[in-house]
Amino acid sequence: MTAMLNSAAADYSDLVEGIAAFVKRKVVPLEDANRELLENPRLAYDEKGGYSAPVLDLFRQVREASAEAGYYAMFAPEELGGAGLGALALFSVWEGLSHLVGPGRPLPDQVIGHWTSGPSFLLGEVDPSLHDSVVQEVMSGAATVCFGMSEPDAGSDAWSMSTRAVHVGDGWVLNGTKQWTSNAAHAKYAFIWAVTDEEMRRERTGGITLFLVPTDTPGFAVDSVLRLFEHVGGNETISSLTDVYIPDTHVVGTLHQGFALALQGVSNGRMYNAGHCVGMARWALEEANRYTGVRTAFGKTIADYQGVSFQLADSAMEIYASKTMSVDCARRLDRGEQARKELNMVKAYTTEACFRVFDRCMQVCGGMGLTNEMRFVSGWHFARMVRIADGTGEVMRRNIANSLRKGDLAF
Ligand SMILES: Cc1cc2nc3c(=O)[nH]c(=O)nc-3n(C[C@H](O)[C@H](O)[C@H](O)COP(=O)(O)OP(=O)(O)OC[C@H]3O[C@@H](n4cnc5c(N)ncnc54)[C@H](O)[C@@H]3O)c2cc1C
């Protein structure tokens, strides 16, 4: 079944429908029963700015139910009990889920394990001695992880990271600061990238190793939660590692070759972003289409004015282009092509198009478009944020231009 699902000609509509049915059956009742908790930021976040304990408990319930239903770990390797699904599946399920639920609903997002917080290919790189403990906890949804690569002085240029790991006895001692790490305040395990060979790192041939750090290890601390868009809480953090000691078995993958795993993960994240953005943009266009078809001004429905309808048409064109290029890129990746230029184009285009779609949808709905009730603002924040997270639009253009200069002008 997996081989068929991973083939370049695969169609994931049954999987998307299955997830939609799961959301309606298991997640919506939880949302309905906890509306005040989920919608009141003063209850949803604790005093330090992370998610509050009752919200984290709801997240865990959704993860565990989804794992039992077979959805949560679908991108983890088959040998660990996942389904090992590929890029087209990743795009399709996130497009389907985001289209179904729209922005600002954190519970449905827990249904699919995200590579920075849940089961992914990275678990296949974890030492076999940790399979029955760490890996099983993450696969079942009982525990989550986080992904610590960026630092205060190393964002786009992640090679310039300064967190260091030194081999001592049968283990490693880590020192450094990580910034932006999503979910670190709630994760049981942190994937941490650190320099292990300075010369290789300087030459950019390697020298960075990935470590699995239990977040209760002495010396690991979440120093603060970063708040975005004036929210009272958030999911991104600044964490520090002070003489954090972990055994050799906590090296993930190959010594000095951790950067390649980060790139694989970030590539994964770019296809996830594309699915999320296309699905949310579709949701927004449907909402705006409905509203502008009933709202009247100067004796006509506003959709009858070209100034309004052309904004919807422009959005439709961009959604179609976003979806078509994403599916093409995903099929290339599933065929084993690197598709570097294409993936960078997909990440930049879909995130920027999603932002424009939300902006237009807010505009054509007038004052109502700005209300919490219509939920466009939440999607607009998300779209603004993903133009930076997982690689900025400028860095995507830099990468595309590098491919062109190397002679890749194939389309
Ligand atoms: C919401 C959110 C969640 C995140 N989650 C994580 C996470 O879980 N784990 C993690 O490790 N990181 C995470 N990040 C970090 C993210 O990957 C970085 O923010 C991103 O790579 C950009 O780095 P920076 O913010 O330091 O910007 P900088 O690198 O300081 O860039 C600043 C500006 O300079 C531009 N710029 C930089 N280099 C070039 C260039 N060569 N050419 C042209 N322009 C350039 C950028 O495009 C940008 O406009 C997250 C970020 C956000 C916003």
mmCIF file of C-alpha atoms in Angstrom, residues 124-389:
data_model
loop_
_atom_site.group_PDB
_atom_site.id
_atom_site.type_symbol
_atom_site.label_atom_id
_atom_site.label_comp_id
_atom_site.label_asym_id
_atom_site.label_seq_id
_atom_site.Cartn_x
_atom_site.Cartn_y
_atom_site.Cartn_z
ATOM 1 C CA GLY A 124 14.918 6.684 11.666
ATOM 2 C CA GLU A 125 18.294 8.293 12.440
ATOM 3 C CA VAL A 126 17.967 7.864 16.215
ATOM 4 C CA ASP A 127 20.181 5.206 17.843
ATOM 5 C CA PRO A 128 18.405 1.783 17.975
ATOM 6 C CA SER A 129 18.984 1.640 21.752
ATOM 7 C CA LEU A 130 16.436 4.474 22.053
ATOM 8 C CA HIS A 131 13.757 2.894 19.862
ATOM 9 C CA ASP A 132 11.740 1.351 22.685
ATOM 10 C CA SER A 133 11.785 4.513 24.759
ATOM 11 C CA VAL A 134 12.184 7.845 22.946
ATOM 12 C CA VAL A 135 11.019 6.743 19.507
ATOM 13 C CA GLN A 136 7.935 4.927 20.790
ATOM 14 C CA GLU A 137 6.938 7.879 22.973
ATOM 15 C CA VAL A 138 7.122 10.210 19.981
ATOM 16 C CA MET A 139 5.413 7.792 17.574
ATOM 17 C CA SER A 140 2.473 7.313 19.957
ATOM 18 C CA GLY A 141 1.999 11.057 20.481
ATOM 19 C CA ALA A 142 2.765 10.801 24.209
ATOM 20 C CA ALA A 143 5.831 13.060 23.851
ATOM 21 C CA THR A 144 6.881 15.748 21.369
ATOM 22 C CA VAL A 145 10.216 17.021 20.051
ATOM 23 C CA CYS A 146 11.596 20.356 18.878
ATOM 24 C CA PHE A 147 14.153 21.396 16.271
ATOM 25 C CA GLY A 148 16.986 23.640 17.454
ATOM 26 C CA MET A 149 19.112 24.913 14.606
ATOM 27 C CA SER A 150 18.716 28.723 14.450
ATOM 28 C CA GLU A 151 20.600 30.889 16.916
ATOM 29 C CA PRO A 152 20.631 34.601 17.816
ATOM 30 C CA ASP A 153 23.540 35.154 15.383
ATOM 31 C CA ALA A 154 22.774 32.359 12.903
ATOM 32 C CA GLY A 155 19.417 32.443 11.092
ATOM 33 C CA SER A 156 19.495 32.361 7.286
ATOM 34 C CA ASP A 157 23.177 31.491 7.510
ATOM 35 C CA ALA A 158 22.762 28.462 9.777
ATOM 36 C CA TRP A 159 26.309 27.252 9.010
ATOM 37 C CA SER A 160 27.560 30.091 11.204
ATOM 38 C CA MET A 161 26.055 28.568 14.361
ATOM 39 C CA SER A 162 28.187 28.775 17.486
ATOM 40 C CA THR A 163 26.703 26.048 19.732
ATOM 41 C CA ARG A 164 29.555 23.629 20.436
ATOM 42 C CA ALA A 165 29.712 19.956 21.452
ATOM 43 C CA VAL A 166 32.906 18.511 22.921
ATOM 44 C CA HIS A 167 33.503 14.791 23.363
ATOM 45 C CA VAL A 168 34.171 13.878 27.008
ATOM 46 C CA GLY A 169 34.406 10.237 28.148
ATOM 47 C CA ASP A 170 31.417 8.325 26.751
ATOM 48 C CA GLY A 171 29.427 11.363 25.799
ATOM 49 C CA TRP A 172 29.226 14.974 24.714
ATOM 50 C CA VAL A 173 29.066 18.310 26.503
ATOM 51 C CA LEU A 174 26.992 20.952 24.725
ATOM 52 C CA ASN A 175 27.120 24.720 25.217
ATOM 53 C CA GLY A 176 25.250 27.430 23.301
ATOM 54 C CA THR A 177 22.026 29.319 22.712
ATOM 55 C CA LYS A 178 19.218 28.439 20.311
ATOM 56 C CA GLN A 179 16.634 30.944 19.119
ATOM 57 C CA TRP A 180 13.224 30.526 17.513
ATOM 58 C CA THR A 181 12.989 26.837 18.460
ATOM 59 C CA SER A 182 9.272 26.094 18.066
ATOM 60 C CA ASN A 183 7.688 23.903 20.763
ATOM 61 C CA ALA A 184 10.823 23.832 22.980
ATOM 62 C CA ALA A 185 8.773 24.956 25.999
ATOM 63 C CA HIS A 186 6.626 21.815 25.700
ATOM 64 C CA ALA A 187 8.876 19.202 24.101
ATOM 65 C CA LYS A 188 10.289 16.241 25.988
ATOM 66 C CA TYR A 189 13.195 15.937 23.543
ATOM 67 C CA ALA A 190 15.136 18.564 21.603
ATOM 68 C CA PHE A 191 16.994 17.882 18.373
ATOM 69 C CA ILE A 192 20.007 20.173 18.724
ATOM 70 C CA TRP A 193 22.567 20.946 16.026
ATOM 71 C CA ALA A 194 26.079 21.734 17.310
ATOM 72 C CA VAL A 195 29.559 22.227 15.874
ATOM 73 C CA THR A 196 31.780 19.181 16.456
ATOM 74 C CA ASP A 197 34.612 19.953 13.998
ATOM 75 C CA GLU A 198 35.434 23.626 13.553
ATOM 76 C CA GLU A 199 37.611 23.202 10.469
ATOM 77 C CA MET A 200 35.006 21.168 8.569
ATOM 78 C CA ARG A 201 32.350 23.696 9.545
ATOM 79 C CA ARG A 202 34.508 26.623 8.336
ATOM 80 C CA GLU A 203 34.961 24.898 4.992
ATOM 81 C CA ARG A 204 31.258 23.954 4.980
ATOM 82 C CA THR A 205 32.038 20.309 4.313
ATOM 83 C CA GLY A 206 30.474 19.056 7.566
ATOM 84 C CA GLY A 207 31.503 19.438 11.183
ATOM 85 C CA ILE A 208 27.967 19.909 12.513
ATOM 86 C CA THR A 209 26.359 17.006 14.395
ATOM 87 C CA LEU A 210 22.764 16.431 15.422
ATOM 88 C CA PHE A 211 22.069 15.431 19.043
ATOM 89 C CA LEU A 212 18.957 14.267 20.836
ATOM 90 C CA VAL A 213 18.747 16.150 24.140
ATOM 91 C CA PRO A 214 16.068 15.281 26.716
ATOM 92 C CA THR A 215 14.836 18.710 27.802
ATOM 93 C CA ASP A 216 15.017 17.724 31.482
ATOM 94 C CA THR A 217 18.796 17.250 31.186
ATOM 95 C CA PRO A 218 20.581 19.522 33.703
ATOM 96 C CA GLY A 219 21.833 22.641 31.907
ATOM 97 C CA PHE A 220 19.052 22.766 29.278
ATOM 98 C CA ALA A 221 16.744 25.741 29.869
ATOM 99 C CA VAL A 222 13.981 27.511 27.974
ATOM 100 C CA ASP A 223 14.843 31.105 28.814
ATOM 101 C CA SER A 224 11.917 32.842 27.146
ATOM 102 C CA VAL A 225 8.976 32.493 24.810
ATOM 103 C CA LEU A 226 9.004 34.855 21.831
ATOM 104 C CA ARG A 227 5.706 36.638 21.256
ATOM 105 C CA LEU A 228 4.706 37.568 17.711
ATOM 106 C CA PHE A 229 2.033 39.946 16.368
ATOM 107 C CA GLU A 230 1.218 41.277 19.856
ATOM 108 C CA HIS A 231 -0.057 37.873 21.050
ATOM 109 C CA VAL A 232 0.097 37.257 24.797
ATOM 110 C CA GLY A 233 1.794 33.891 24.235
ATOM 111 C CA GLY A 234 3.623 31.960 21.563
ATOM 112 C CA ASN A 235 5.291 28.738 20.511
ATOM 113 C CA GLU A 236 8.798 29.968 19.609
ATOM 114 C CA THR A 237 11.529 30.153 22.231
ATOM 115 C CA ILE A 238 15.050 31.077 23.200
ATOM 116 C CA SER A 239 16.794 28.132 24.895
ATOM 117 C CA SER A 240 20.230 27.777 26.389
ATOM 118 C CA LEU A 241 22.539 24.804 26.864
ATOM 119 C CA THR A 242 25.069 25.127 29.685
ATOM 120 C CA ASP A 243 27.406 22.127 30.063
ATOM 121 C CA VAL A 244 24.628 19.778 28.962
ATOM 122 C CA TYR A 245 26.019 16.219 29.091
ATOM 123 C CA ILE A 246 24.484 13.484 26.933
ATOM 124 C CA PRO A 247 25.780 9.974 26.166
ATOM 125 C CA ASP A 248 27.214 8.895 22.786
ATOM 126 C CA THR A 249 23.970 7.073 21.990
ATOM 127 C CA HIS A 250 22.289 10.473 21.665
ATOM 128 C CA VAL A 251 24.178 11.349 18.487
ATOM 129 C CA VAL A 252 21.557 11.293 15.706
ATOM 130 C CA GLY A 253 22.727 10.058 12.294
ATOM 131 C CA THR A 254 26.396 10.348 11.363
ATOM 132 C CA LEU A 255 28.957 12.315 13.367
ATOM 133 C CA HIS A 256 29.805 15.669 11.697
ATOM 134 C CA GLN A 257 27.087 15.182 9.060
ATOM 135 C CA GLY A 258 24.077 16.615 10.860
ATOM 136 C CA PHE A 259 23.666 19.603 8.542
ATOM 137 C CA ALA A 260 22.385 17.356 5.749
ATOM 138 C CA LEU A 261 19.630 16.132 8.082
ATOM 139 C CA ALA A 262 18.655 19.728 8.816
ATOM 140 C CA LEU A 263 18.431 20.451 5.090
ATOM 141 C CA GLN A 264 16.285 17.352 4.571
ATOM 142 C CA GLY A 265 13.987 18.507 7.360
ATOM 143 C CA VAL A 266 13.782 22.058 6.096
ATOM 144 C CA SER A 267 12.933 20.737 2.592
ATOM 145 C CA ASN A 268 10.184 18.730 4.201
ATOM 146 C CA GLY A 269 9.016 21.894 5.959
ATOM 147 C CA ARG A 270 8.863 23.787 2.683
ATOM 148 C CA MET A 271 6.447 21.284 1.159
ATOM 149 C CA TYR A 272 4.384 21.374 4.377
ATOM 150 C CA ASN A 273 4.267 25.179 4.132
ATOM 151 C CA ALA A 274 3.069 24.941 0.540
ATOM 152 C CA GLY A 275 0.223 22.580 1.501
ATOM 153 C CA HIS A 276 -0.739 24.675 4.498
ATOM 154 C CA CYS A 277 -0.721 27.895 2.431
ATOM 155 C CA VAL A 278 -2.682 26.504 -0.529
ATOM 156 C CA GLY A 279 -5.312 24.992 1.785
ATOM 157 C CA MET A 280 -5.688 28.168 3.823
ATOM 158 C CA ALA A 281 -5.826 30.387 0.743
ATOM 159 C CA ARG A 282 -8.611 28.184 -0.665
ATOM 160 C CA TRP A 283 -10.481 28.482 2.620
ATOM 161 C CA ALA A 284 -10.119 32.290 2.562
ATOM 162 C CA LEU A 285 -11.246 32.609 -1.048
ATOM 163 C CA GLU A 286 -14.375 30.545 -0.332
ATOM 164 C CA GLU A 287 -15.216 32.741 2.658
ATOM 165 C CA ALA A 288 -14.693 35.947 0.683
ATOM 166 C CA ASN A 289 -16.624 34.600 -2.298
ATOM 167 C CA ARG A 290 -19.578 33.771 -0.043
ATOM 168 C CA TYR A 291 -19.541 37.125 1.780
ATOM 169 C CA THR A 292 -19.139 39.312 -1.298
ATOM 170 C CA GLY A 293 -21.996 37.417 -2.930
ATOM 171 C CA VAL A 294 -24.462 38.526 -0.230
ATOM 172 C CA ARG A 295 -23.141 41.892 0.980
ATOM 173 C CA THR A 296 -24.737 44.848 -0.783
ATOM 174 C CA ALA A 297 -23.557 48.427 -1.374
ATOM 175 C CA PHE A 298 -25.004 51.096 -3.679
ATOM 176 C CA GLY A 299 -27.900 48.778 -4.557
ATOM 177 C CA LYS A 300 -25.890 45.768 -5.741
ATOM 178 C CA THR A 301 -24.050 42.830 -4.239
ATOM 179 C CA ILE A 302 -20.416 43.909 -3.970
ATOM 180 C CA ALA A 303 -19.270 40.879 -6.034
ATOM 181 C CA ASP A 304 -20.947 42.618 -8.998
ATOM 182 C CA TYR A 305 -18.294 45.352 -8.848
ATOM 183 C CA GLN A 306 -15.196 44.641 -10.862
ATOM 184 C CA GLY A 307 -13.073 46.233 -8.130
ATOM 185 C CA VAL A 308 -14.130 43.367 -5.876
ATOM 186 C CA SER A 309 -14.532 40.470 -8.292
ATOM 187 C CA PHE A 310 -11.132 40.973 -9.937
ATOM 188 C CA GLN A 311 -9.456 40.671 -6.526
ATOM 189 C CA LEU A 312 -11.136 37.295 -6.129
ATOM 190 C CA ALA A 313 -10.104 36.321 -9.653
ATOM 191 C CA ASP A 314 -6.488 37.317 -8.979
ATOM 192 C CA SER A 315 -6.580 35.168 -5.851
ATOM 193 C CA ALA A 316 -8.002 32.209 -7.761
ATOM 194 C CA MET A 317 -5.190 32.476 -10.344
ATOM 195 C CA GLU A 318 -2.549 32.497 -7.631
ATOM 196 C CA ILE A 319 -4.086 29.543 -5.817
ATOM 197 C CA TYR A 320 -4.202 27.545 -9.048
ATOM 198 C CA ALA A 321 -0.575 28.405 -9.831
ATOM 199 C CA SER A 322 0.468 27.594 -6.240
ATOM 200 C CA LYS A 323 -1.255 24.231 -6.257
ATOM 201 C CA THR A 324 -0.060 23.236 -9.714
ATOM 202 C CA MET A 325 3.584 24.072 -9.033
ATOM 203 C CA SER A 326 3.477 22.368 -5.626
ATOM 204 C CA VAL A 327 2.051 19.145 -7.028
ATOM 205 C CA ASP A 328 4.598 19.130 -9.858
ATOM 206 C CA CYS A 329 7.461 19.690 -7.411
ATOM 207 C CA ALA A 330 6.161 17.028 -5.013
ATOM 208 C CA ARG A 331 5.941 14.477 -7.838
ATOM 209 C CA ARG A 332 9.543 15.287 -8.811
ATOM 210 C CA LEU A 333 10.691 14.766 -5.210
ATOM 211 C CA ASP A 334 8.774 11.479 -4.993
ATOM 212 C CA ARG A 335 10.508 10.335 -8.203
ATOM 213 C CA GLY A 336 13.829 10.893 -6.419
ATOM 214 C CA GLU A 337 14.760 14.150 -8.146
ATOM 215 C CA GLN A 338 16.380 16.826 -5.982
ATOM 216 C CA ALA A 339 14.172 19.574 -7.486
ATOM 217 C CA ARG A 340 16.108 22.231 -5.551
ATOM 218 C CA LYS A 341 15.183 25.128 -7.795
ATOM 219 C CA GLU A 342 11.540 24.029 -7.889
ATOM 220 C CA LEU A 343 11.227 23.574 -4.121
ATOM 221 C CA ASN A 344 12.658 27.034 -3.485
ATOM 222 C CA MET A 345 10.225 28.515 -6.014
ATOM 223 C CA VAL A 346 7.333 26.637 -4.406
ATOM 224 C CA LYS A 347 8.219 27.856 -0.912
ATOM 225 C CA ALA A 348 8.584 31.496 -1.949
ATOM 226 C CA TYR A 349 5.607 31.596 -4.300
ATOM 227 C CA THR A 350 3.023 29.727 -2.222
ATOM 228 C CA THR A 351 3.757 31.617 0.991
ATOM 229 C CA GLU A 352 3.748 35.010 -0.721
ATOM 230 C CA ALA A 353 0.618 34.173 -2.738
ATOM 231 C CA CYS A 354 -1.170 33.037 0.431
ATOM 232 C CA PHE A 355 -0.316 36.361 2.067
ATOM 233 C CA ARG A 356 -1.706 38.287 -0.913
ATOM 234 C CA VAL A 357 -4.875 36.167 -0.966
ATOM 235 C CA PHE A 358 -5.572 36.819 2.718
ATOM 236 C CA ASP A 359 -4.873 40.520 2.264
ATOM 237 C CA ARG A 360 -7.323 40.761 -0.659
ATOM 238 C CA CYS A 361 -9.960 38.710 1.145
ATOM 239 C CA MET A 362 -9.760 41.067 4.126
ATOM 240 C CA GLN A 363 -10.029 44.065 1.801
ATOM 241 C CA VAL A 364 -13.080 42.886 -0.139
ATOM 242 C CA CYS A 365 -14.920 42.011 3.089
ATOM 243 C CA GLY A 366 -14.432 45.549 4.408
ATOM 244 C CA GLY A 367 -14.505 46.057 8.180
ATOM 245 C CA MET A 368 -15.889 42.557 8.661
ATOM 246 C CA GLY A 369 -12.716 41.200 7.066
ATOM 247 C CA LEU A 370 -10.718 42.561 9.995
ATOM 248 C CA THR A 371 -12.822 40.969 12.714
ATOM 249 C CA ASN A 372 -11.765 37.974 14.795
ATOM 250 C CA GLU A 373 -15.066 36.416 13.797
ATOM 251 C CA MET A 374 -14.081 36.097 10.118
ATOM 252 C CA ARG A 375 -10.654 34.674 11.103
ATOM 253 C CA PHE A 376 -8.790 36.184 8.138
ATOM 254 C CA VAL A 377 -6.403 38.010 10.481
ATOM 255 C CA SER A 378 -5.191 34.753 11.937
ATOM 256 C CA GLY A 379 -4.413 33.356 8.455
ATOM 257 C CA TRP A 380 -2.799 36.647 7.444
ATOM 258 C CA HIS A 381 -0.481 36.421 10.482
ATOM 259 C CA PHE A 382 0.366 32.830 9.601
ATOM 260 C CA ALA A 383 1.085 33.699 5.967
ATOM 261 C CA ARG A 384 3.242 36.658 7.033
ATOM 262 C CA MET A 385 5.190 34.450 9.409
ATOM 263 C CA VAL A 386 5.911 31.648 6.893
ATOM 264 C CA ARG A 387 7.483 34.134 4.510
ATOM 265 C CA ILE A 388 10.327 34.089 7.077
ATOM 266 C CA ALA A 389 10.218 30.719 8.867
#
